[in-house]
Amino acid sequence: MTTQSVTENPTTARRQRLVAYTCWIEQICRDDPGARTALRSGLRRTLDDVPRMHRFVAPWLPHDRQAPESEQRAYYAVAAMIAAQPRTTHTSPEAALEADGASQSPQPAPAPPYGTSLGLAFALAVTASPGREREMRESTAESRLNLLTRQSANGLHRHLPAAVGYLRELGVPIDWAQLLADLIAWPLHSGRISRRWLQDYYRQRSQTLHEQADRADQDETEHPSTSA
């Protein structure tokens, strides 16, 4: 498969548009305090109650004015959640694009068609947070993730900002473009997306526990006196 054919793949092209949008939102939130305040004002608000956001979000909406309201709502919700983060946590657009395989190198690698899910973010929160001032316990992660997967579109929009905010407080990265894609698809494909979130969570947790057990076995073999 050539690079050109990969670029023309609709799924990959759509992913690139979403990455470009979320990177731009992060950029203006980092560089323009007024824009960040305007975008943050839309957290948990409806489309008819966010007049300060239209200037920034409307030009990015697909299909001109024909985008379904649920898709428009997803664009606004993700922008508001990005803006709600502390300014210092916003990733530079160059770093985000490079991480997604879209760097400006002479022969950039094709961007992956899909990003990482919210389920993986919850698993990483459990792995990374012990010992910090705040931490995510296994039971808390499972409870929060299962709560999200049982929601209607309205319920997901209601609960998601708090869950994402908690993950960001723990320093867990969020794949904003994939979250946007999942929010757009949620009204029609919530079951499939929920399954992916939960599978990613338990797959990552299983891998982490295996790695921790292997390290413990190795330490016991190398230092038998200290482990007795």
PDB file of N, CA and C in Angstrom, residues 205-215:
ATOM      1  N   ARG A 205      -4.698  -3.690  31.871  1.00  0.00           N
ATOM      2  CA  ARG A 205      -4.502  -4.061  33.277  1.00  0.00           C
ATOM      3  C   ARG A 205      -3.880  -5.456  33.387  1.00  0.00           C
ATOM      4  N   SER A 206      -4.341  -6.399  32.555  1.00  0.00           N
ATOM      5  CA  SER A 206      -3.773  -7.744  32.578  1.00  0.00           C
ATOM      6  C   SER A 206      -2.295  -7.719  32.217  1.00  0.00           C
ATOM      7  N   GLN A 207      -1.970  -6.945  31.189  1.00  0.00           N
ATOM      8  CA  GLN A 207      -0.567  -6.849  30.784  1.00  0.00           C
ATOM      9  C   GLN A 207       0.291  -6.255  31.896  1.00  0.00           C
ATOM     10  N   THR A 208      -0.210  -5.224  32.552  1.00  0.00           N
ATOM     11  CA  THR A 208       0.538  -4.584  33.637  1.00  0.00           C
ATOM     12  C   THR A 208       0.749  -5.537  34.803  1.00  0.00           C
ATOM     13  N   LEU A 209      -0.290  -6.275  35.178  1.00  0.00           N
ATOM     14  CA  LEU A 209      -0.172  -7.209  36.299  1.00  0.00           C
ATOM     15  C   LEU A 209       0.815  -8.333  35.980  1.00  0.00           C
ATOM     16  N   HIS A 210       0.800  -8.808  34.743  1.00  0.00           N
ATOM     17  CA  HIS A 210       1.774  -9.832  34.337  1.00  0.00           C
ATOM     18  C   HIS A 210       3.199  -9.289  34.430  1.00  0.00           C
ATOM     19  N   GLU A 211       3.385  -8.056  33.967  1.00  0.00           N
ATOM     20  CA  GLU A 211       4.719  -7.455  34.014  1.00  0.00           C
ATOM     21  C   GLU A 211       5.181  -7.264  35.450  1.00  0.00           C
ATOM     22  N   GLN A 212       4.268  -6.844  36.322  1.00  0.00           N
ATOM     23  CA  GLN A 212       4.630  -6.674  37.731  1.00  0.00           C
ATOM     24  C   GLN A 212       4.989  -8.009  38.370  1.00  0.00           C
ATOM     25  N   ALA A 213       4.257  -9.078  38.023  1.00  0.00           N
ATOM     26  CA  ALA A 213       4.559 -10.408  38.566  1.00  0.00           C
ATOM     27  C   ALA A 213       5.909 -10.905  38.066  1.00  0.00           C
ATOM     28  N   ASP A 214       6.195 -10.652  36.789  1.00  0.00           N
ATOM     29  CA  ASP A 214       7.484 -11.068  36.232  1.00  0.00           C
ATOM     30  C   ASP A 214       8.637 -10.350  36.926  1.00  0.00           C
ATOM     31  N   ARG A 215       8.450  -9.046  37.189  1.00  0.00           N
ATOM     32  CA  ARG A 215       9.504  -8.290  37.870  1.00  0.00           C
ATOM     33  C   ARG A 215       9.707  -8.799  39.298  1.00  0.00           C
TER      34      ARG A 215
END
